[in-house]
Coordinates of C-alpha atoms and ligand atoms in Angstrom, one line a residue:
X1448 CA 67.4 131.0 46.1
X1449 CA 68.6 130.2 49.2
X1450 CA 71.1 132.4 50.8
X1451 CA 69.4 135.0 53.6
X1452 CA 70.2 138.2 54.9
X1453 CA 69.8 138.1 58.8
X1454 CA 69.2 142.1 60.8
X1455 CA 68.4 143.3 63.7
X1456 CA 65.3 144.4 64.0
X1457 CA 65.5 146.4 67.6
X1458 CA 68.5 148.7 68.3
X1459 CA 71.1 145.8 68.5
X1460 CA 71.8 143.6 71.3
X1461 CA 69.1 140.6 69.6
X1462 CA 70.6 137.8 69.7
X1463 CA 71.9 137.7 66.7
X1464 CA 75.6 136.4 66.9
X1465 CA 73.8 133.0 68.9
X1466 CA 71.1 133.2 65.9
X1467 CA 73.9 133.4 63.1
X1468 CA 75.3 130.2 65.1
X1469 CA 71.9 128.4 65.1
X1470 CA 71.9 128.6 61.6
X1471 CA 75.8 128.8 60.3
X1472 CA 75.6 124.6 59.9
X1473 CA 72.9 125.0 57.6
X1474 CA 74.8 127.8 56.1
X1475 CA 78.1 127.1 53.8
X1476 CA 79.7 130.7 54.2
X1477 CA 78.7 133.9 56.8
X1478 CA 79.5 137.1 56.0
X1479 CA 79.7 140.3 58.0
X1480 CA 78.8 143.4 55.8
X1481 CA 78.5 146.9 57.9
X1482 CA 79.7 147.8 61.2
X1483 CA 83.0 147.3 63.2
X1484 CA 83.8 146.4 66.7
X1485 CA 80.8 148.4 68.0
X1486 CA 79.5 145.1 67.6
X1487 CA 79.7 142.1 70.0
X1488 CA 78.0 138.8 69.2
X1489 CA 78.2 136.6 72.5
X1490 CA 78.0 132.9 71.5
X1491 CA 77.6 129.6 73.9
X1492 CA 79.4 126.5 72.2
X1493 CA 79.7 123.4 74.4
X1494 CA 79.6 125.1 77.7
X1495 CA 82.0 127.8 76.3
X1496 CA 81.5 131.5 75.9
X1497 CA 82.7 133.2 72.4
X1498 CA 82.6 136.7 72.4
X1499 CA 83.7 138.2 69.0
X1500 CA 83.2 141.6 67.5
X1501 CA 84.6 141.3 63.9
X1502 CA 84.7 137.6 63.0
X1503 CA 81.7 135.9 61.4
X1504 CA 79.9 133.9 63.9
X1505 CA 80.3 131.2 61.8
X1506 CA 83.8 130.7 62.6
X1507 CA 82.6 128.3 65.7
X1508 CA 81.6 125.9 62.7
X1509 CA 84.3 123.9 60.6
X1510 CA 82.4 123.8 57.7
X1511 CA 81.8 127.2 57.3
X1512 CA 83.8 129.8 55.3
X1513 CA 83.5 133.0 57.1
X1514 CA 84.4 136.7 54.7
X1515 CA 84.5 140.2 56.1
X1516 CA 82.9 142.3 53.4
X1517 CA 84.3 145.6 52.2
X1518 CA 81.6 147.8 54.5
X1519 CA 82.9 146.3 57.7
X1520 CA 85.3 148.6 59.2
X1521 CA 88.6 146.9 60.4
X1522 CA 90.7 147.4 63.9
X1523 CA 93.5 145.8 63.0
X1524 CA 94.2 145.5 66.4
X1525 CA 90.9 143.8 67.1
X1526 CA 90.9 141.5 64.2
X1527 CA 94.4 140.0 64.6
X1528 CA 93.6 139.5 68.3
X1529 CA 90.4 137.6 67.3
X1530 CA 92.4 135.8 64.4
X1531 CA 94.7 134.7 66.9
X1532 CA 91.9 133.7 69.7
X1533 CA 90.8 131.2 66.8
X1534 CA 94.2 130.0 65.6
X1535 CA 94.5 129.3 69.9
X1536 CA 91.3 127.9 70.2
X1537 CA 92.3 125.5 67.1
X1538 CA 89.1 126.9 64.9
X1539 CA 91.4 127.3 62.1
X1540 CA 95.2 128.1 61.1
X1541 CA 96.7 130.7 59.4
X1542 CA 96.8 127.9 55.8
X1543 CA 92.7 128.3 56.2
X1544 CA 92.3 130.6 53.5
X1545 CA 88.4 128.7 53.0
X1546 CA 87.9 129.4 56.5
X1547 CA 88.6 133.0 56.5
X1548 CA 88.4 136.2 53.4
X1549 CA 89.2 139.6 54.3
X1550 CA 88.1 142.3 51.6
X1551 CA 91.4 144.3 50.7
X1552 CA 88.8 147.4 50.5
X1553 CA 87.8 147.4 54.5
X1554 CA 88.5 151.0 55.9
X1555 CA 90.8 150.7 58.9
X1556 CA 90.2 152.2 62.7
X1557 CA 92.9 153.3 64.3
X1558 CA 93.8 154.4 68.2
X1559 CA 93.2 157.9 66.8
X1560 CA 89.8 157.5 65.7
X1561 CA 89.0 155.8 69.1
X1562 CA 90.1 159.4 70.6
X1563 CA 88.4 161.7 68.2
X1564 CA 85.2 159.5 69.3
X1565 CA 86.1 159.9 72.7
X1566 CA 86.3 163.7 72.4
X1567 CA 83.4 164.2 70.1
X1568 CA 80.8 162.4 71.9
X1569 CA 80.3 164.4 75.0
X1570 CA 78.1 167.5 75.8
X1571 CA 75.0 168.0 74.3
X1572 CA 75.6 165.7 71.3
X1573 CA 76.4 163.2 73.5
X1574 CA 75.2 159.9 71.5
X1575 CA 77.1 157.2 73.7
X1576 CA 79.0 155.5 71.3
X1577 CA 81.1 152.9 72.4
X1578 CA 83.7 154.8 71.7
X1579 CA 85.7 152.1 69.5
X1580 CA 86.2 155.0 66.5
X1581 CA 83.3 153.7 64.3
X1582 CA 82.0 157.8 63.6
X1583 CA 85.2 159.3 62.8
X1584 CA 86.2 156.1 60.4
X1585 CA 83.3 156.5 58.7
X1586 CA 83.7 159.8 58.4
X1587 CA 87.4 159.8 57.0
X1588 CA 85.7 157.2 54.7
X1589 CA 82.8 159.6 53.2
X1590 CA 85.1 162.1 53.1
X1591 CA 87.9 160.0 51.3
X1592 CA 90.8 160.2 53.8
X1593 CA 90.4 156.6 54.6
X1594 CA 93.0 154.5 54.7
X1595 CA 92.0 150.5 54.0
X1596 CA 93.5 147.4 54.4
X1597 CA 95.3 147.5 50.6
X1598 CA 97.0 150.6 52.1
X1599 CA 98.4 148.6 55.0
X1600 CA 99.6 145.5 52.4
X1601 CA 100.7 147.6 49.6
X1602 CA 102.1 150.7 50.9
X1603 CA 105.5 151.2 52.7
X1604 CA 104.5 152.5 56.2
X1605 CA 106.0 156.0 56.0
X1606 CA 103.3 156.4 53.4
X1607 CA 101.0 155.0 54.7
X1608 CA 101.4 157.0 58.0
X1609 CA 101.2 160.0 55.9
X1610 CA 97.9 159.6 54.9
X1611 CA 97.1 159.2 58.4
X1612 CA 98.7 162.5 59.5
X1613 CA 95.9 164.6 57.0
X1614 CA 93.3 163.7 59.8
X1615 CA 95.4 163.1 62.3
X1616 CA 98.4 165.4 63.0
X1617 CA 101.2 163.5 65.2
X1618 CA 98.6 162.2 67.7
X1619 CA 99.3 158.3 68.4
X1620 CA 100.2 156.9 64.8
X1621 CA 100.8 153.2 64.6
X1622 CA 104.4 152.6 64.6
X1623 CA 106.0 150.3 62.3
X1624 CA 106.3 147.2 64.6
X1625 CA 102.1 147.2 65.3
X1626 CA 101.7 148.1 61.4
X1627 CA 104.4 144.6 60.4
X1628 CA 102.8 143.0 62.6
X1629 CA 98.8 143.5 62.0
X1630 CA 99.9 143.1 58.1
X1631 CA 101.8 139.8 58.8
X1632 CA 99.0 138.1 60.7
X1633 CA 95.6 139.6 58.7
X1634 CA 97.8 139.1 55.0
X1635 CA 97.0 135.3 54.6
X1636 CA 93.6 136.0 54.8
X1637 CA 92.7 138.9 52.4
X1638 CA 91.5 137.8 49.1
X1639 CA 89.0 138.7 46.5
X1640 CA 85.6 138.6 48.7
X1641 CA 83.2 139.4 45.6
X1642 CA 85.0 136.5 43.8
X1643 CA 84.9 134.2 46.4
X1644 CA 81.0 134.8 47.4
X1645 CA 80.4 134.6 43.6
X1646 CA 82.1 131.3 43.3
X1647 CA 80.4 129.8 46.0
X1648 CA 76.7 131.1 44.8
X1649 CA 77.5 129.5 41.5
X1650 CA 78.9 126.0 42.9
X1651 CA 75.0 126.0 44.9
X1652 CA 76.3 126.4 48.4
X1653 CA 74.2 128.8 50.8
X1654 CA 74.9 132.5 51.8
X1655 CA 74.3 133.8 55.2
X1656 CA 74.7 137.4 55.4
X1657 CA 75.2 138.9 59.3
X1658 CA 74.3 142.2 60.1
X1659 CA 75.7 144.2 62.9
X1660 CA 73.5 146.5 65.2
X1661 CA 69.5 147.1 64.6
X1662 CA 67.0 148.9 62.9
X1663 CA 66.9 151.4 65.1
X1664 CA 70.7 152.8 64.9
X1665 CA 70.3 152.7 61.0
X1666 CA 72.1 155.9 60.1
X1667 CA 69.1 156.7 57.6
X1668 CA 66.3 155.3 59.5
X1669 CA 67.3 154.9 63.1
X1670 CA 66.8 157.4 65.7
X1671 CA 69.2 160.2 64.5
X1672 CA 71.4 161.5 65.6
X1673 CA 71.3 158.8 68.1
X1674 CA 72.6 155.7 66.2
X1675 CA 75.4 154.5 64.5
X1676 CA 77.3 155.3 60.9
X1677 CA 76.4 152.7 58.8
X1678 CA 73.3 151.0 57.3
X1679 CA 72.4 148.3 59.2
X1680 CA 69.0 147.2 57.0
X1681 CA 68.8 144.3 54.5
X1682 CA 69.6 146.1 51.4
X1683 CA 73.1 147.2 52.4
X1684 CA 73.7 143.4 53.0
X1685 CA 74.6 143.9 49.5
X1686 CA 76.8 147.1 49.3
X1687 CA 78.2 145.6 52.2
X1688 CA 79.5 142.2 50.9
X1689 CA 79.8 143.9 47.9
X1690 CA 77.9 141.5 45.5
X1691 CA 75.1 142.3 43.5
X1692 CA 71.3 142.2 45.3
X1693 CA 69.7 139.6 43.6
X1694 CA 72.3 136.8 45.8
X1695 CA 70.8 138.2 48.7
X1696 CA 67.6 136.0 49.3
X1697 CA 65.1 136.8 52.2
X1698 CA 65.4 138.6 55.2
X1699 CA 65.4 137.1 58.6
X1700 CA 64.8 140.2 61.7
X1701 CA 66.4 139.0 65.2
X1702 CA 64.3 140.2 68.2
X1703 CA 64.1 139.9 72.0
X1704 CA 61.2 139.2 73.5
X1705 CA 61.5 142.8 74.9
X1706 CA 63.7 145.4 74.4
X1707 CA 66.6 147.1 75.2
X1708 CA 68.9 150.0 74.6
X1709 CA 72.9 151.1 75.1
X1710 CA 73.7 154.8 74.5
X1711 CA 71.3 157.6 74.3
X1712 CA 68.3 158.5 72.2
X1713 CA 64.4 157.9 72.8
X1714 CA 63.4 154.9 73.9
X1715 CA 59.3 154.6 74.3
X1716 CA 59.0 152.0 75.8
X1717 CA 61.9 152.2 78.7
X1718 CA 60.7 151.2 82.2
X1719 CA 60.3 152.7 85.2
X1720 CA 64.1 152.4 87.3
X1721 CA 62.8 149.4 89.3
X1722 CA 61.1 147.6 86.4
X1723 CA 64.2 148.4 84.3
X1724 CA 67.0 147.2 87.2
X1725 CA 64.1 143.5 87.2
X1726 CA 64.5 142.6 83.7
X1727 CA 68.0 143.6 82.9
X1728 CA 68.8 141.1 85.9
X1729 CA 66.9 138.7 84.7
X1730 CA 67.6 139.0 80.9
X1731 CA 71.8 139.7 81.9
X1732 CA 71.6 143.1 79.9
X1733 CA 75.1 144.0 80.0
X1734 CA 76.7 144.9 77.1
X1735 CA 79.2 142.8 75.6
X1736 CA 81.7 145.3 73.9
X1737 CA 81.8 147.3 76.7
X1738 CA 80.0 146.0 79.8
X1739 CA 77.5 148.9 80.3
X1740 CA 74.4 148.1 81.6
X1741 CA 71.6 148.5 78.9
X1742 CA 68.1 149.7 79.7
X1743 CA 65.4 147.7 79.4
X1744 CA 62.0 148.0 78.2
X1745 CA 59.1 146.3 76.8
X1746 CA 58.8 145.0 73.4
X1747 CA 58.3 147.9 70.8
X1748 CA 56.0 146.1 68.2
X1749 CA 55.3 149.4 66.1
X1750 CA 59.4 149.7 65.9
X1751 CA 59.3 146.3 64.6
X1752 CA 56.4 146.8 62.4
X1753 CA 58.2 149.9 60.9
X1754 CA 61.2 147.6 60.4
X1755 CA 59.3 145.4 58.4
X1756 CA 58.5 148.3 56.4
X1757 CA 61.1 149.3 55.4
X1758 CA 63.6 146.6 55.4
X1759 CA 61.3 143.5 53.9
X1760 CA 61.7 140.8 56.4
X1761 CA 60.1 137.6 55.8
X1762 CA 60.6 135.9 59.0
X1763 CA 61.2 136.5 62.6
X1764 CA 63.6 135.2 65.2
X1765 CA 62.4 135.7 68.7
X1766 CA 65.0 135.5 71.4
X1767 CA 65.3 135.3 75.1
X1768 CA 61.0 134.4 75.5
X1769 CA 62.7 132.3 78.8
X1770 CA 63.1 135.4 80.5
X1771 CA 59.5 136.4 80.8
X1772 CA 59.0 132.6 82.4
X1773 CA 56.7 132.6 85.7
X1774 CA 56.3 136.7 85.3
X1775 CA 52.6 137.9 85.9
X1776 CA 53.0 140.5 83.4
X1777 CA 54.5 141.2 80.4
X1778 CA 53.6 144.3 77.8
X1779 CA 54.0 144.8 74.0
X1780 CA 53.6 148.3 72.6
X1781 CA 51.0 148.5 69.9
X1782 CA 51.3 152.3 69.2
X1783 CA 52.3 155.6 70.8
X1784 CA 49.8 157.7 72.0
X1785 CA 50.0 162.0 72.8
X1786 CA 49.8 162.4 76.2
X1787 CA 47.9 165.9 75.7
X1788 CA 45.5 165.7 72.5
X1789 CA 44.8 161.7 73.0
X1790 CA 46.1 161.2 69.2
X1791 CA 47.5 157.4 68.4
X1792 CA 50.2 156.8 65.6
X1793 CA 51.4 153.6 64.5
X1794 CA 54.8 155.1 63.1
X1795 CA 57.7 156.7 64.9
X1796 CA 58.2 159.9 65.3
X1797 CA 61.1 161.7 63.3
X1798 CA 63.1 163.7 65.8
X1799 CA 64.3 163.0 69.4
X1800 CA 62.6 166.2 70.9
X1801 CA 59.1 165.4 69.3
X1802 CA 59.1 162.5 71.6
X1803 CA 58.3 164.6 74.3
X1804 CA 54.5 164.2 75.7
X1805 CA 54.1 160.6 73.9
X1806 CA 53.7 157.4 75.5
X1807 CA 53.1 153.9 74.9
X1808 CA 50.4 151.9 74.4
X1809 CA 50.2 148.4 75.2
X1810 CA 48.3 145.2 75.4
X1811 CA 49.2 143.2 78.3
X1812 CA 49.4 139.6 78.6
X1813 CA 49.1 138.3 82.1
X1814 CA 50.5 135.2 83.7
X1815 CA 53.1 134.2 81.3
X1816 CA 53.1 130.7 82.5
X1817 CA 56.7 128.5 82.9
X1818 CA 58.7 128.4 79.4
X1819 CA 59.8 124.9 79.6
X1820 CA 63.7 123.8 79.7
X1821 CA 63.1 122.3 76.0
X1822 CA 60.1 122.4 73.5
X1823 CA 59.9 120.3 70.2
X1824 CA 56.9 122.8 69.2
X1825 CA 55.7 126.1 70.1
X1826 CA 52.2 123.9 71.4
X1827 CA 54.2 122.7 74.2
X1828 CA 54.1 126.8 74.9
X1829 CA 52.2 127.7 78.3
X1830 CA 48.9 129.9 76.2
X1831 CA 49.8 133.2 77.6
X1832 CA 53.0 132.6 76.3
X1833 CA 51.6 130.7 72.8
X1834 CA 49.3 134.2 72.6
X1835 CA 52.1 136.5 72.9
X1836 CA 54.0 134.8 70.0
X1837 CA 51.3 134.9 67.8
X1838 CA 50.1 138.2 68.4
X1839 CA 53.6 139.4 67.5
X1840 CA 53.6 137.3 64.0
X1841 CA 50.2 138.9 63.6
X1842 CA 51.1 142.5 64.4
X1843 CA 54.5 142.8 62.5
X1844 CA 52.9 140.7 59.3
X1845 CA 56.5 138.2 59.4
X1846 CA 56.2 134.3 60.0
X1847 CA 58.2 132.8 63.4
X1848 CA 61.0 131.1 61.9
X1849 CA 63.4 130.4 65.4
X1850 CA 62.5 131.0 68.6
X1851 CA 65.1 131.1 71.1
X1852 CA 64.5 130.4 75.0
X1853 CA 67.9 130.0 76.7
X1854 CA 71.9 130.7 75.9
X1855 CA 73.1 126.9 74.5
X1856 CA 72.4 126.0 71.5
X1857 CA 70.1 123.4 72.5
X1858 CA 67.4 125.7 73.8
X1859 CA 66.3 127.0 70.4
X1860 CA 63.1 125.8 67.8
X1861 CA 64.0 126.3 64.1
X1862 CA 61.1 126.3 62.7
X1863 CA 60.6 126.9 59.0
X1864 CA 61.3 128.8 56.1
X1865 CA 65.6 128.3 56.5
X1866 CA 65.2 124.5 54.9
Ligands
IMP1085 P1 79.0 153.8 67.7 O1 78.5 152.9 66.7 O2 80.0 153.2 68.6 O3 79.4 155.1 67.2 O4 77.7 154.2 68.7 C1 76.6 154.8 68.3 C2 75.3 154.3 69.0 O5 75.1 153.0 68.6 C3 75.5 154.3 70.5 O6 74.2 154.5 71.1 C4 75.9 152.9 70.8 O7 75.5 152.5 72.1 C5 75.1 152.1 69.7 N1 75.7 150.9 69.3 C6 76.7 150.7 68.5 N2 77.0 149.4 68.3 C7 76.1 148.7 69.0 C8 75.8 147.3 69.3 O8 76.4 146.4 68.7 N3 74.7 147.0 70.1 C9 74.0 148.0 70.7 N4 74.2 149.3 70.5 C10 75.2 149.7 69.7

């Protein structure tokens, strides 16, 4: 078995479009299975920034055959403006059919949704989505008023505009120039995805299966209501892609060296505004979907430990470790601890408002040392620095397998269990 499921294992934002990258050449086909354009995966590539929120990030590879699984959720909008950004950036043409397969069975976001998220997330269940209509599509989906991407190639649009109206009303329904021309563009791509993953697993070429978001905004076992509305652990890789489990291999969790967060909901290990304003400046913690700064905060090892869990990872990739270079200290959280009655836990807590009166507690690891500009081995690591990666191995029970410690491609170790 050699496919892999790769997750986040923090609350998105890990690296894991630049991981997905690192590994897409030793990869034969990438496939996206939850999410929508919530997501943003920044990728370097010869001095060259890709952003990209519903392509596989293998696309930046030729040899790699890149499917958008039935649990993704589709702006046709988006995904025809990305298509094209390919097709211009001569990635692949609209003959590619290898290149790029769309799943007929993708639910479809529309301009509507993107309002009904706008007007739903204020007040005090104010989550701070990024208002891209990924709640209300899911929700049309669960509560089968969806409308997928079949609808939009088989349907004539009157009908297909009628189905809209149930959820809807009037309010800004594509018209039929934006509906010919989405279907025109995203048509040559749509094919069989189960079939064509399938295929490929028989004929012995490797399966790399992208997650979007993290652990932490899983609907089930994020920090509800405060996430986002689909799975995002390892299991869903296969709902998602919509092939059966056993093709799905091990699990590879994408973290940063610390943490951040977008949106609202706890977030233990936050720091203090001047701490926070340091390392978002020095990590560039601004989102890419929609620019907003993120708050930073030390690494949350008993969130990733909880991720391991309950998701199964085998192997870690640690990203950004350049950013703590030449700090004098740097924290990791090694359990939460109740401010009042001095009582430690080593899981999180359930709800948002029990969070109240907890705080971190953390080992420190002082003088970080300089991460050099390229390593062939994690013993060329400063020690502080060596220390900190092996207590995180130790603490979250998952092997190293890439550590990342700079944007280009270059400045990345792969360093086992992918061969
Ligand atoms: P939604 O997925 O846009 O509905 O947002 C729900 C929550 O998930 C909000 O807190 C968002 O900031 C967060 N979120 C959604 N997608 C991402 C992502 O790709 N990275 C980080 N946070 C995200």
């Amino acid at each position: 078995m050699s496919n892999y499921v790769c997750i986040g294992g923090q609350y998105g934002d890990e690296g894991k479009g630049r991981v997905v990258d690192l590994l897409s050449n030793r990869f034969d086909v990438v496939v996206r299975f939850n999410g929508s354009c919530n997501a943003g995966h920044t990728i370097w590539a010869d001095g060259k920034k890709w952003v990209v929120h519903l392509m596989p990030s293998g696309v930046l590879h030729s040899g790699t055959s890149n499917v958008i699984g039935p649990g993704v959720l589709v702006d046709p909008k988006v995904l025809t403006e990305e298509i094209n950004m390919c097709i211009d950036g001569g990635l692949f043409d609209s003959n590619s059919t290898d290149r790029l397969v769309i799943s007929p069975l993708c639910h479809l976001v529309f301009w509507h949704h993107r309002v009904r998220d706008g007007v739903n997330d204020i007040g005090d269940n104010w989550v701070g989505s990024t208002k891209r209509g990924v709640g209300p599509a899911y929700s049309d989906k669960v509560s089968r008023l969806g409308v997928r991407i079949a609808d939009l190639l088989h349907l004539s649009f009157d009908q297909l505009r009628e189905k809209l109206k149930a959820v809807s009303g009037d309010a800004a329904l594509p018209e039929d120039r934006h509906l010919q021309k989405w279907k025109d563009i995203i048509k040559p791509f749509v094919g069989d995805t189960t079939e064509f993953l399938l295929n490929k697993d028989e004929e012995g070429k490797r399966i790399l299966f992208e997650g979007a978001q993290g652990y932490g905004l899983d609907i089930d076992f994020g920090s509800y209501p405060y996430v986002t509305s689909s799975n995002c652990v390892a299991a869903y890789a296969a709902v998602g892609a919509g092939v059966p489990h056993s093709l799905l291999g091990e699990t590879i969790a994408i973290t940063k060296a610390y943490s951040t967060r977008v949106g609202t909901g706890p977030f233990p290990t936050q720091l203090n505004r001047v701490e926070d304003e340091r390392l978002r400046h020095l990590g560039g913690e601004f989102g890419a979907t929609t620019g907003r700064p993120r708050a930073c905060g030390w690494l949350d090892l008993v969130q990733l430990r909880d991720a391991r869990r309950k998701t199964g990872f085998k192997y870690l990739a640690l990203t950004k470790l350049d950013i703590f270079s030449g700090l004098d200290n740097v924290k990791a959280c090694i359990a939460y601890k109740n401010v009042s009655t001095g009582e430690q836990r080593i899981t999180p807590l359930e709800t948002a408002e029990q969070w109240e009166g907890w705080e971190p507690v953390y080992v420190d690891f002082n003088n970080f040392g300089e991460i050099p500009y390229q390593l062939s081995s994690l013993e060329e690591l400063p020690s502080t620095a060596r220390q900190f990666v092996t207590f995180v191995e130790q603490y979250v029970g998952a092997k190293l397998a890439i550590l990342s410690y700079g944007p280009e491609r270059e400045s990345a170790l792969i360093l086992e269990g992918l061969e």
